[in-house]
Structures are given as C-alpha cells and as structure tokens.
mmCIF file of C-alpha atoms and ligand atoms in Angstrom:
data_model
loop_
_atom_site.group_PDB
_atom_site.id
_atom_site.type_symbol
_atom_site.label_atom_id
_atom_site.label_comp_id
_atom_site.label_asym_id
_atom_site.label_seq_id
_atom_site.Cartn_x
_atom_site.Cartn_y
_atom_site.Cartn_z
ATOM 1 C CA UNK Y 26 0.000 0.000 0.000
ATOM 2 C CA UNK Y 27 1.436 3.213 -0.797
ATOM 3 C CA UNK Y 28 -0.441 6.563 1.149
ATOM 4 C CA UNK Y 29 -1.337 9.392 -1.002
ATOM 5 C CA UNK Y 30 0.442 12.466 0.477
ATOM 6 C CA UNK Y 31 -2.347 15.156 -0.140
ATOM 7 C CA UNK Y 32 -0.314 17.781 0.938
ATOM 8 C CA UNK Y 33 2.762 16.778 -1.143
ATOM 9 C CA UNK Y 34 0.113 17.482 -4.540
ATOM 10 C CA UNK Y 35 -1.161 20.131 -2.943
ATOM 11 C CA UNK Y 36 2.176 22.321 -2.227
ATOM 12 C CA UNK Y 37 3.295 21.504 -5.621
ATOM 13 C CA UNK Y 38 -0.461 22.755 -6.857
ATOM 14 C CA UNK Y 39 -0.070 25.965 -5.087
ATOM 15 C CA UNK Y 40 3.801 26.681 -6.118
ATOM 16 C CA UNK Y 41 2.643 25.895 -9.201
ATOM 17 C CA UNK Y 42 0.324 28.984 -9.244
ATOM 18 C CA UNK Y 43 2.163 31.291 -7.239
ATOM 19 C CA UNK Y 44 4.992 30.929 -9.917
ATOM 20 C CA UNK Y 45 2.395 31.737 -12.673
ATOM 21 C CA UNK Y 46 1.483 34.767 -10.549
ATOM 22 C CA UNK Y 47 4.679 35.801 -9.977
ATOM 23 C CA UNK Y 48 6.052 35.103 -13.588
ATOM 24 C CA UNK Y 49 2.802 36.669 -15.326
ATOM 25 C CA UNK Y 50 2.752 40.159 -13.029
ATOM 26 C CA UNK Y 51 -1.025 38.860 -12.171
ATOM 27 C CA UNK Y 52 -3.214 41.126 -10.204
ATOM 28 C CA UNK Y 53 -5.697 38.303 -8.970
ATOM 29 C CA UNK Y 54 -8.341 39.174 -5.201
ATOM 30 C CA UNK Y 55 -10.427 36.288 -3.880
ATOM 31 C CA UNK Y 56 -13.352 37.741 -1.456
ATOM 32 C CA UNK Y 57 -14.045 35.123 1.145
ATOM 33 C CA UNK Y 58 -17.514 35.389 3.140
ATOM 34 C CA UNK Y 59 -17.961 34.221 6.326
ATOM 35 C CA UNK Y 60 -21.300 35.164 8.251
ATOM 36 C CA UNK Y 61 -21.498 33.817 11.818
ATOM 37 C CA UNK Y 62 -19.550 32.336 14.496
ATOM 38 C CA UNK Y 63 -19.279 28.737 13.572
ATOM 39 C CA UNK Y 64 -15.681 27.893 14.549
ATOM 40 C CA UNK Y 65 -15.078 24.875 11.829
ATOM 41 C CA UNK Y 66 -15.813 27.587 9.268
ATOM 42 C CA UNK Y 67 -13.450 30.064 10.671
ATOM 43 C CA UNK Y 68 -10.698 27.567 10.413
ATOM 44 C CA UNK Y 69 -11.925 27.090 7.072
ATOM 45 C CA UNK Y 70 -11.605 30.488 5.872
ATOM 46 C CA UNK Y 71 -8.359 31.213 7.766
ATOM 47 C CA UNK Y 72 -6.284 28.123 6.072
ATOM 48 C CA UNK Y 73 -7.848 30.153 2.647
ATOM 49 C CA UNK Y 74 -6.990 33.314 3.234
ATOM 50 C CA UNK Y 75 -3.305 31.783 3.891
ATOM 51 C CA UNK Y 76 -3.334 30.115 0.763
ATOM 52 C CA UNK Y 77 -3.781 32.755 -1.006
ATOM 53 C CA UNK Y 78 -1.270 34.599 0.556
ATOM 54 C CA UNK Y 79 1.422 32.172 -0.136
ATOM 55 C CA UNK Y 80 0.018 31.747 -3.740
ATOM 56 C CA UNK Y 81 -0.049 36.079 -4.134
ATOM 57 C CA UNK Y 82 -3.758 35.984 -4.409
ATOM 58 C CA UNK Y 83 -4.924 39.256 -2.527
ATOM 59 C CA UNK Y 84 -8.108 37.605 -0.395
ATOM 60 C CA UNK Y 85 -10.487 40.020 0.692
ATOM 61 C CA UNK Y 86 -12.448 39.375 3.956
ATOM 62 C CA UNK Y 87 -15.829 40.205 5.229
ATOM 63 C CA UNK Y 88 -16.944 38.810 8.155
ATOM 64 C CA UNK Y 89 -20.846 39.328 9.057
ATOM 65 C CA UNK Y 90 -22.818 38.706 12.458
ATOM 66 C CA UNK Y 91 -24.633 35.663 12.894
ATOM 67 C CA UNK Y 92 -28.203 37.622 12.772
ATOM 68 C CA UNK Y 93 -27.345 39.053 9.155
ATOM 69 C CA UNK Y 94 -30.455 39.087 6.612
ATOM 70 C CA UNK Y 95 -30.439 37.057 3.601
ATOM 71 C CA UNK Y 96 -30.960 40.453 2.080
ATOM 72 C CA UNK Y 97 -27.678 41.750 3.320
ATOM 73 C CA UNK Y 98 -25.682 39.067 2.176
ATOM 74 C CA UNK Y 99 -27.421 39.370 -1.534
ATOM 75 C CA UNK Y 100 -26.273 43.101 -1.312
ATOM 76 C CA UNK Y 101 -22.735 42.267 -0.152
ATOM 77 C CA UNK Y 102 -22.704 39.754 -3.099
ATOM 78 C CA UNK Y 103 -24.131 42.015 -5.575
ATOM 79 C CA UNK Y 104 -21.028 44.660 -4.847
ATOM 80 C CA UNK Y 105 -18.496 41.851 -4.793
ATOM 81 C CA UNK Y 106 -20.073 41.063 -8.199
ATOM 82 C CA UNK Y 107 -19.371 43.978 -9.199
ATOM 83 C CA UNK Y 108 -15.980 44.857 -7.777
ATOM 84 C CA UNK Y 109 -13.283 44.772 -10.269
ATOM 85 C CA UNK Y 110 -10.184 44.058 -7.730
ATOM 86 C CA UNK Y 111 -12.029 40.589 -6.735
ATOM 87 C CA UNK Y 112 -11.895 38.087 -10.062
ATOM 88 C CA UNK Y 113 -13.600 35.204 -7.562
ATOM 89 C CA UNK Y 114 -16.170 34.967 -4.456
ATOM 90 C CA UNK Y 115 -16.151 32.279 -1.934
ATOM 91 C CA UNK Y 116 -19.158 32.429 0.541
ATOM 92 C CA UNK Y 117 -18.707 30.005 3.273
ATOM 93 C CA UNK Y 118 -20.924 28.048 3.653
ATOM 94 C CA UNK Y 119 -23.459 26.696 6.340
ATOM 95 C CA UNK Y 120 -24.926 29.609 6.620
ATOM 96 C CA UNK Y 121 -27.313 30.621 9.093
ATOM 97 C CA UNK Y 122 -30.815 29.753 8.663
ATOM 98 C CA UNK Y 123 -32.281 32.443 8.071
ATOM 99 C CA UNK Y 124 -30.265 32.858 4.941
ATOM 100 C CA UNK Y 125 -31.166 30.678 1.889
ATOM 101 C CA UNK Y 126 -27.831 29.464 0.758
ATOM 102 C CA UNK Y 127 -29.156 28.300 -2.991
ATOM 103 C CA UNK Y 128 -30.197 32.065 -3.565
ATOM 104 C CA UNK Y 129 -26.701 33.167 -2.158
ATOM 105 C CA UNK Y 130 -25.142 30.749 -4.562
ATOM 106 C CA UNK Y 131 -27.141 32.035 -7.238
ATOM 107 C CA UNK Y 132 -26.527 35.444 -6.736
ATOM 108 C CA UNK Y 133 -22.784 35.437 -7.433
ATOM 109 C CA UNK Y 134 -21.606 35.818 -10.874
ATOM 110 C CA UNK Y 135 -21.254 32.590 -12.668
ATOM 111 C CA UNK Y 136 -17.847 34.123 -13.863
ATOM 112 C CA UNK Y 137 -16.436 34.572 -10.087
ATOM 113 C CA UNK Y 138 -17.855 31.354 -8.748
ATOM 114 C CA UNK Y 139 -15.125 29.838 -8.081
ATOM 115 C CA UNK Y 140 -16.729 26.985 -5.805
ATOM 116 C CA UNK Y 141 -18.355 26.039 -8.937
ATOM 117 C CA UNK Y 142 -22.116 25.451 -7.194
ATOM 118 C CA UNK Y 143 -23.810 28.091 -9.196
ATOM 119 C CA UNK Y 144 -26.254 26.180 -11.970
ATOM 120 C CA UNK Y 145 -24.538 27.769 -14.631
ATOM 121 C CA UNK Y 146 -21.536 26.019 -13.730
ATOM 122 C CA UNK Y 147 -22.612 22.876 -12.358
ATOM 123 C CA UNK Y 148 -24.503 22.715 -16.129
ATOM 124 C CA UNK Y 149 -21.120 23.187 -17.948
ATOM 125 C CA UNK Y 150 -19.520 20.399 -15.571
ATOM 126 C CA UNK Y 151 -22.306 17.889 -16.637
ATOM 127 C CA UNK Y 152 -21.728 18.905 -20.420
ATOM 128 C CA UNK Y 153 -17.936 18.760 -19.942
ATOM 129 C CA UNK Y 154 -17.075 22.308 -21.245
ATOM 130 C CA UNK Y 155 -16.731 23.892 -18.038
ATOM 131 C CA UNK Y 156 -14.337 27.014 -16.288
ATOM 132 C CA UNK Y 157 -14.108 25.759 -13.080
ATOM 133 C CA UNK Y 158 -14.825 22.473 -11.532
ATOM 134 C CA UNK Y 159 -15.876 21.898 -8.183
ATOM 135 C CA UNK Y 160 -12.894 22.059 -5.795
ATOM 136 C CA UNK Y 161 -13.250 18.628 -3.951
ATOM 137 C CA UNK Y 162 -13.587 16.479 -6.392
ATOM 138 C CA UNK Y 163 -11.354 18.227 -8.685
ATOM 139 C CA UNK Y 164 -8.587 17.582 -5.780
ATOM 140 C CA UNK Y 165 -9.320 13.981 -5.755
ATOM 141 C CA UNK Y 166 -8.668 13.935 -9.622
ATOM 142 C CA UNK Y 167 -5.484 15.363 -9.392
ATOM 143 C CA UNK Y 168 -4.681 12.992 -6.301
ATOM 144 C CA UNK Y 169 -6.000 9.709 -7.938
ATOM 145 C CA UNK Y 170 -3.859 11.001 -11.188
ATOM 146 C CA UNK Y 171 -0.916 11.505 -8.837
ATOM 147 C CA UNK Y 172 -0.497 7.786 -8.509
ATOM 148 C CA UNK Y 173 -0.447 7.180 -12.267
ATOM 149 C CA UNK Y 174 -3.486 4.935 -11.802
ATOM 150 C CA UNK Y 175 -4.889 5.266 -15.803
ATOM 151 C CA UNK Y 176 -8.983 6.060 -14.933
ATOM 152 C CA UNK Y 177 -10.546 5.474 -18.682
ATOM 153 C CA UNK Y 178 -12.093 2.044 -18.316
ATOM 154 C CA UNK Y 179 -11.932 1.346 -14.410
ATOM 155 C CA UNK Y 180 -14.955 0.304 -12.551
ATOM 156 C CA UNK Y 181 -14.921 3.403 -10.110
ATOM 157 C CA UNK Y 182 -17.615 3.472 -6.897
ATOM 158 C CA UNK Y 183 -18.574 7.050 -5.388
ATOM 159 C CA UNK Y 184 -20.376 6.693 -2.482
ATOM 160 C CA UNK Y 185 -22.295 10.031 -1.315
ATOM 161 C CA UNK Y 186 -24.486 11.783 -4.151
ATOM 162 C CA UNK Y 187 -24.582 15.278 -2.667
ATOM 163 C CA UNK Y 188 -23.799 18.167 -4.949
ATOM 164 C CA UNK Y 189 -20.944 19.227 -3.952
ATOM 165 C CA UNK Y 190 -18.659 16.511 -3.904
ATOM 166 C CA UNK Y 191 -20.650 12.965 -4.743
ATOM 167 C CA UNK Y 192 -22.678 13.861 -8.135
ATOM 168 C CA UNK Y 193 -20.039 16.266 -9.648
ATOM 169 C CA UNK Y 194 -17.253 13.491 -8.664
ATOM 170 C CA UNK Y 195 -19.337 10.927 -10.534
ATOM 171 C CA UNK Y 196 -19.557 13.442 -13.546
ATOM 172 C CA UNK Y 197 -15.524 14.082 -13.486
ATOM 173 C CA UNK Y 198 -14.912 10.065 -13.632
ATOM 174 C CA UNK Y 199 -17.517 9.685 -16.082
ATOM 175 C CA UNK Y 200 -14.931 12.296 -18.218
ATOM 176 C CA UNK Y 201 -12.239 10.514 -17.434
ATOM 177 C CA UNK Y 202 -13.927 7.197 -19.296
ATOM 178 C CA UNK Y 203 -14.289 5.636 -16.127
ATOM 179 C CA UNK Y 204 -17.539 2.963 -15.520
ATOM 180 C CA UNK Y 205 -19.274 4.588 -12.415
ATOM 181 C CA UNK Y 206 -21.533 3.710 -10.061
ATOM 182 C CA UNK Y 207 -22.760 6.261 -7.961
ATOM 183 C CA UNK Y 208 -24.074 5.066 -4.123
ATOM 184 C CA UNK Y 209 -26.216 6.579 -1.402
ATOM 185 C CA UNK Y 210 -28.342 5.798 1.820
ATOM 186 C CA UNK Y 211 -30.611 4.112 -0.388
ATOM 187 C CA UNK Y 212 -28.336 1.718 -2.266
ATOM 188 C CA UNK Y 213 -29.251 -2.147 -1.466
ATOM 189 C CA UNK Y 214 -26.446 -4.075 -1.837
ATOM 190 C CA UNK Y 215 -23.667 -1.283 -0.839
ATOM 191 C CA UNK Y 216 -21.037 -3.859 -0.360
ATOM 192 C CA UNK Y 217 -21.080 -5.776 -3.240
ATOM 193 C CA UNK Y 218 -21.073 -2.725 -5.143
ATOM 194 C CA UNK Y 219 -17.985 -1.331 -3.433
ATOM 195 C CA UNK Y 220 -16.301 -4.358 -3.650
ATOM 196 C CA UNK Y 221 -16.234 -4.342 -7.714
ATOM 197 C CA UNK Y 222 -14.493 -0.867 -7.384
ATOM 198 C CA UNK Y 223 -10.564 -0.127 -8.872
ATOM 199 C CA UNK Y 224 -11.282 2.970 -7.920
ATOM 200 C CA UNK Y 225 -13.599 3.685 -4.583
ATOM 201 C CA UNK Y 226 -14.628 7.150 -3.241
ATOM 202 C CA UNK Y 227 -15.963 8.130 -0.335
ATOM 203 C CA UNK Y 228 -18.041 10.783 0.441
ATOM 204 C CA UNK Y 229 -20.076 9.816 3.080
ATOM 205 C CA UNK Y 230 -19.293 11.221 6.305
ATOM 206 C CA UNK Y 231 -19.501 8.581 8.865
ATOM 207 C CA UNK Y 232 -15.930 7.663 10.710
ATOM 208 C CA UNK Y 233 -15.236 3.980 9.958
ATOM 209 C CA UNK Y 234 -17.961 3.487 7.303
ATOM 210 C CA UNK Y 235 -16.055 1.686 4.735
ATOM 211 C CA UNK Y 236 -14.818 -1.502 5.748
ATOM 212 C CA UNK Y 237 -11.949 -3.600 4.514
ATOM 213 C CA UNK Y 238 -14.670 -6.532 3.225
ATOM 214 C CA UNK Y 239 -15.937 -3.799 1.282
ATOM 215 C CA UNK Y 240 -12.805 -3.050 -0.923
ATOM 216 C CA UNK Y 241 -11.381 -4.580 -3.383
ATOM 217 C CA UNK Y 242 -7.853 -6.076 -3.702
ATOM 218 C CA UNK Y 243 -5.580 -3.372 -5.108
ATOM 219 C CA UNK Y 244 -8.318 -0.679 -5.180
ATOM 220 C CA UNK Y 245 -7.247 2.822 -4.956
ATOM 221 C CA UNK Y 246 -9.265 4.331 -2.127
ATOM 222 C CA UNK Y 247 -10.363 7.798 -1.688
ATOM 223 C CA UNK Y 248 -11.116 8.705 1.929
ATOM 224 C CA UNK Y 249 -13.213 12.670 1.339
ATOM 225 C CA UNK Y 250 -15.147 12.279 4.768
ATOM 226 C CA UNK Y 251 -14.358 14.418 7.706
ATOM 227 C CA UNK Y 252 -15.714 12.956 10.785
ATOM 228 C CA UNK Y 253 -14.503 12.805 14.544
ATOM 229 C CA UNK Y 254 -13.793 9.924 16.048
ATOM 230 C CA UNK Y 255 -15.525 8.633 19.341
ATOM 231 C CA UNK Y 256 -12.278 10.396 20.727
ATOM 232 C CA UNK Y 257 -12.748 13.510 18.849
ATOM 233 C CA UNK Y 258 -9.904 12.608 16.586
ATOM 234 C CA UNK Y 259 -10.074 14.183 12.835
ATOM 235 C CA UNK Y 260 -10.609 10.915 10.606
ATOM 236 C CA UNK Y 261 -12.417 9.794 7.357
ATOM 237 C CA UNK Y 262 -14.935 7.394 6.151
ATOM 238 C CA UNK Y 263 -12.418 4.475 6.077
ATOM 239 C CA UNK Y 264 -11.659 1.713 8.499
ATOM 240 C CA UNK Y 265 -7.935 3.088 7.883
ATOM 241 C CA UNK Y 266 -5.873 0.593 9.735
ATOM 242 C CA UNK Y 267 -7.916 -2.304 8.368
ATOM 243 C CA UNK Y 268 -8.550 -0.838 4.477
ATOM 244 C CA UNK Y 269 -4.997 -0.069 3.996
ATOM 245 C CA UNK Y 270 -3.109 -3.037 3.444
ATOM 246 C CA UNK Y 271 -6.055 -4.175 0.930
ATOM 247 C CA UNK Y 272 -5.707 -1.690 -1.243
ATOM 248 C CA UNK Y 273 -3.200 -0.167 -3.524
ATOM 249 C CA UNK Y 274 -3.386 3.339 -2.946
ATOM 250 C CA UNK Y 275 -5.351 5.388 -0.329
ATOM 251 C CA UNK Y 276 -5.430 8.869 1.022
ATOM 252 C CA UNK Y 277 -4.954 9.394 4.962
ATOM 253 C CA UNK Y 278 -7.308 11.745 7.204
ATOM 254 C CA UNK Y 279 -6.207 14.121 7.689
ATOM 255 C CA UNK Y 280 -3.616 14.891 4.807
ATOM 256 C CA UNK Y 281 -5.396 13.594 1.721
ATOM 257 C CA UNK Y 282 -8.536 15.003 0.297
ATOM 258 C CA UNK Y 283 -8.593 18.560 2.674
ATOM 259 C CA UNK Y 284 -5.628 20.018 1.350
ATOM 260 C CA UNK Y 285 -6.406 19.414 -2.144
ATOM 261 C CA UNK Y 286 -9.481 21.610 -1.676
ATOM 262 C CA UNK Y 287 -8.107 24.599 -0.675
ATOM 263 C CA UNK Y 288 -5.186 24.028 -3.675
ATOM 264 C CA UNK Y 289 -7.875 23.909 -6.291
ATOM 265 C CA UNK Y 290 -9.995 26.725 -4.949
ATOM 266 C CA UNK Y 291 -6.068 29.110 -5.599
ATOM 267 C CA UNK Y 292 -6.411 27.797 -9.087
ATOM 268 C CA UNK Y 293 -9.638 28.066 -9.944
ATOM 269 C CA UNK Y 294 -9.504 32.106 -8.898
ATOM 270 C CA UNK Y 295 -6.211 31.835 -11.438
ATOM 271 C CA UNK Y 296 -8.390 30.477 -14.042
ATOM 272 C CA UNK Y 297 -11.187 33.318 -12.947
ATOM 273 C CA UNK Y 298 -8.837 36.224 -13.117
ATOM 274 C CA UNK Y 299 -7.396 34.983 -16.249
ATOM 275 C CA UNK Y 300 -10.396 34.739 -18.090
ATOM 276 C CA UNK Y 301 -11.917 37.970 -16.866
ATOM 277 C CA UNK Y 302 -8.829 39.731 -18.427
ATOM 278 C CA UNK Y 303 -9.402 38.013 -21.893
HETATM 279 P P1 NAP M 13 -23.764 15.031 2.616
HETATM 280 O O1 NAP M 13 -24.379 16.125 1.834
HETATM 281 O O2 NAP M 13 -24.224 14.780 4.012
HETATM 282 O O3 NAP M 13 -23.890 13.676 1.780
HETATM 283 C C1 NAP M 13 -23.590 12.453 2.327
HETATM 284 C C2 NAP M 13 -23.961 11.371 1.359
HETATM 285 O O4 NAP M 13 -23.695 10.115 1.979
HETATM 286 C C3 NAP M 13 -25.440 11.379 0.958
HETATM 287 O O5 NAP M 13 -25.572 11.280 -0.439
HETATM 288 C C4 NAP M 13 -25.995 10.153 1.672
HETATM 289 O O6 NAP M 13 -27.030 9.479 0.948
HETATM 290 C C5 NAP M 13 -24.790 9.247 1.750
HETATM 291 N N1 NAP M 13 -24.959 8.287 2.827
HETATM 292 C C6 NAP M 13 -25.291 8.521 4.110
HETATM 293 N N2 NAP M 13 -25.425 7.371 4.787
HETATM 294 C C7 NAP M 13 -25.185 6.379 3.901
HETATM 295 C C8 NAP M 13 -25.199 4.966 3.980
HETATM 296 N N3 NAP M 13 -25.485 4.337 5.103
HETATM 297 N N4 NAP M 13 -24.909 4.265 2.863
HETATM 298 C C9 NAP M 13 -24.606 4.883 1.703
HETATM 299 N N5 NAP M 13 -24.597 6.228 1.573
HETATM 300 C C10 NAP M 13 -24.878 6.961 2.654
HETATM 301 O O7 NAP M 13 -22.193 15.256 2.744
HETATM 302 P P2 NAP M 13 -21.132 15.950 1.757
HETATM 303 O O8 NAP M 13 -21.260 17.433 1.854
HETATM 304 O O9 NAP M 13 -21.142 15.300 0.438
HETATM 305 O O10 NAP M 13 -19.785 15.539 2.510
HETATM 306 C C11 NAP M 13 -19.444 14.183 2.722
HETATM 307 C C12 NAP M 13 -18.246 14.111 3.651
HETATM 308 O O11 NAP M 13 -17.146 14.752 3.001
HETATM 309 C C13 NAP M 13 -18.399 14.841 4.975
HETATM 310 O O12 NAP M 13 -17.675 14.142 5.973
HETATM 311 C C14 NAP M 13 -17.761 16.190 4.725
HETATM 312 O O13 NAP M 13 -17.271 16.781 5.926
HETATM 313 C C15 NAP M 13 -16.628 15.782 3.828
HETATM 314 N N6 NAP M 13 -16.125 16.843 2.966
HETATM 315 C C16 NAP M 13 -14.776 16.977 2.928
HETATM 316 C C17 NAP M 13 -14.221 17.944 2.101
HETATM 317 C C18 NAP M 13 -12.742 18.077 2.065
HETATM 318 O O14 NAP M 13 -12.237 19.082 1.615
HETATM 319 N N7 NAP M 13 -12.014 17.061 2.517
HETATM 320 C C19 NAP M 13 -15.044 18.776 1.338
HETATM 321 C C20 NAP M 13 -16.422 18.586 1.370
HETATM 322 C C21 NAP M 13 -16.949 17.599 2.187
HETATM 323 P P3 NAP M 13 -28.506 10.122 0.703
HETATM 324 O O15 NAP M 13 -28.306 11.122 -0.385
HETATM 325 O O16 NAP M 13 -29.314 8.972 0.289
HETATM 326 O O17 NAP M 13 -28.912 10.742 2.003
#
C-alpha cells in the first residue's frame, strides 16, 4: 500500500500557481464570506486566506454577524459582483438559517464562482465544457492522477451523491472514461457494489464506514469524509488501519482530500482572473 500524500500534490499545486502569478505580473483578489460564528468555518476560511497569501492571491475578507439578513448578504454579493479588484467569491458556507444558501449561490456571478455550485456552472460540468470544476472532487482527480493509476475504463464506486462533492465526482470520472456507479443511503447491496471498485470514493461522512470486506484487492481508495472519532480525533470514512493493506493506494485523514481543496480553490480564482482579463 502506498499513502497518497495530499499535501505533497497540494504544495506543488499551489507553487505551481504562485509561480504563474509571480512570472505573469497577475493582479488576482479572492473575497471570502464568512457570516457567523461557527468555529469549523473560521478555520476554514483562515487556512484560505493563507493560501492565497502564499500563492499572491490578494483575499479580501468580510466577516458578518450571525443575525445578518439574507438580504444583506445578496447586497454584499451584488457589490463583490461587481468589484473589479475581486476576479472570484467564496461564501462560506453553512450559513445561518435564516439565509437561503441556494439564492446566495445564485446570486454570485457565474464568472467569479469559483466553488463552482452556481447552476450555470454545475450545467457546464455535466456537459464537460466547463471554467471551473468543483474544488473537492477536482482535488481527488489530481490525487487519484498523482499515482499514475490510468482512470478510462476502471470500474470506479462514489459513495455520497450530494452536490458538492458525490454527483459532480461521478460526472468528473464519467470524463475521465471511467464505468461509475454512484451510491447513497438508499443503495441495497452497498457492499457488493464497493467491492467491484478499482477505484472507490468516499463521500459519506460517517468515521469507519467503509470496511476492509468492502474493498477490493488493489483498489485505490479515496477517503473525502471528515468525521470525529468517538475520541474527537479528525478521521475519514475508512476503516484506515484495516482498508490499507487491501488496497493499492489510499489517502490518509487528515492529509489527503482537505488540502487538495483549498489548492484547487487558488487555481480556480487563477483560471477566474485569467479569463476575466481576456
Ligand atoms: P452530505 O451532503 O451529508 O452527503 C452524504 C452522502 O452520503 C449522501 O448522499 C448520503 O445518501 C450518503 N450516505 C449517508 N449514509 C449512507 C449509507 N449508510 N450508505 C450509503 N450512503 C450513505 O455530505 P457531503 O457534503 O457530500 O460531505 C461528505 C463528507 O465529506 C463529509 O464528511 C464532509 O465533511 C466531507 N467533505 C470533505 C471535504 C474536504 O475538503 N475534505 C469537502 C467537502 C466535504 P442520501 O443522499 O441517500 O442521504
């Protein structure tokens, strides 16, 4: 078994870009929006706004209270829209609920959504002529193509159809000429399913949900979950210590799939400032 060093891709992801910044004289501004307290989200937003510092992105922050209106947030949106300096907007979400998050999502310009949940974009992802893919799963592309695993013609298994990381994975894997199966709470024979997989994703979010009878000898296995453990340890969806010597390749919690995240967001407000200067 060999682990997939998420933050190894990820570094060379973000020196990657920061050279491009550097090289190209690029005047590129993320916004990130956090509303509320929630602490998770904080952390969130502060690993970002580093990111983007060591990248040479300039981030722009706006922090609201907890008891902001829906209709603020629209407004803040709608200016951020329209701000020139910021070429991508990143509005962290949960939000509180008072605040509908798909109208939030909606509201920001298809060009600077650089999370890539907007419909406009999510529609380009299914056709396959998108700008920006979805950040998770676009980190587990580069990860699983990190190991030189060839995709086109694999059985792959994503398990987890949520739109942000389980249907859009499914879509990038179907691009990649991979056979995939996609699997949720409803799926009746999970395990046999999982077991056919070369390639197995999971997106879940349940510590220890995918066990080692449920992988496949020399699968590659991609752990997205973030859970705690029943001793409020970070870990994924996988039975780690019991999956890993099954399998070829697999990503550790934390370290794998989290890093990759924040990498792809950096280039994905590249790609945004780069095409808003064409
Ligand atoms: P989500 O919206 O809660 O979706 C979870 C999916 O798992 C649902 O589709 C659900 O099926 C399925 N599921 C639940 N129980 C199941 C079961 N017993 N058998 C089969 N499928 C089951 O979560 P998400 O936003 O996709 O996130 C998933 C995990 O990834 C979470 O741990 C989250 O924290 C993590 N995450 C990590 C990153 C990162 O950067 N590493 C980014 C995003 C998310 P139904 O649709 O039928 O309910």
């Amino acid at each position: 078994m060999t682990l997939i060093d998420g933050k190894a891709v990820s570094a060379a992801v973000k020196e990657r870009i920061k050279k491009e910044i550097e090289e190209k004289g690029l005047k590129i501004g993320l916004a990130v929006v956090i509303v509320g307290n929630d602490q998770a989200s904080r952390v969130y937003v502060n690993n970002k706004k580093k990111a983007c510092e060591f990248c040479g992105i300039t981030s722009y922050e706006y922090a609201l209270p907890e008891e902001s209106t829906e209709e603020q947030l629209l407004k803040l949106v709608d200016k951020l829209n329209e701000d020139g300096r910021v070429n991508g907007i990143l509005v962290q979400l949960p939000l509180p609920k008072q605040i509908d998050e798909k109208k939030i999502i909606e509201r920001i310009s298809p060009e600077k959504d650089v999370d890539a949940f907007n419909a406009v974009n999510v529609g380009k992802i299914m056709i396959g002529n998108y700008s920006f893919l979805p950040c998770t799963p676009a980190g587990v592309m580069e990860l699983i193509k990190s190991t030189g695993t060839e995709i086109s013609g694999k059985e792959c298994v994503v398990i987890g159809r949520s739109n942000i990381v389980g249907k859009p994975m499914a879509m990038l894997l179907l691009h990649e000429s991979a056979t995939v199966t996609i699997c949720h709470s409803k799926t009746s024979n999970l395990k046999d399913v999982c077991s056919r997989a070369d390639i197995l994703v999971s997106a879940v979010g349940k510590a220890g949900f995918v066990t080692a009878d449920m992988v496949k000898e020399g699968a590659v296995v991609i752990d997205v979950g973030m859970n705690r453990n029943s001793e409020g340890k970070l870990c994924g969806d996988v039975d780690f210590d019991n999956v890993k010597d099954k399998c070829s390749f697999i990503t550790p919690v934390p370290g794998g799939v989290g890093p990759m995240t924040i990498a792809m967001l950096m280039e994905n407000t590249l790609r945004a400032g780069k095409l808003q200067s064409l």
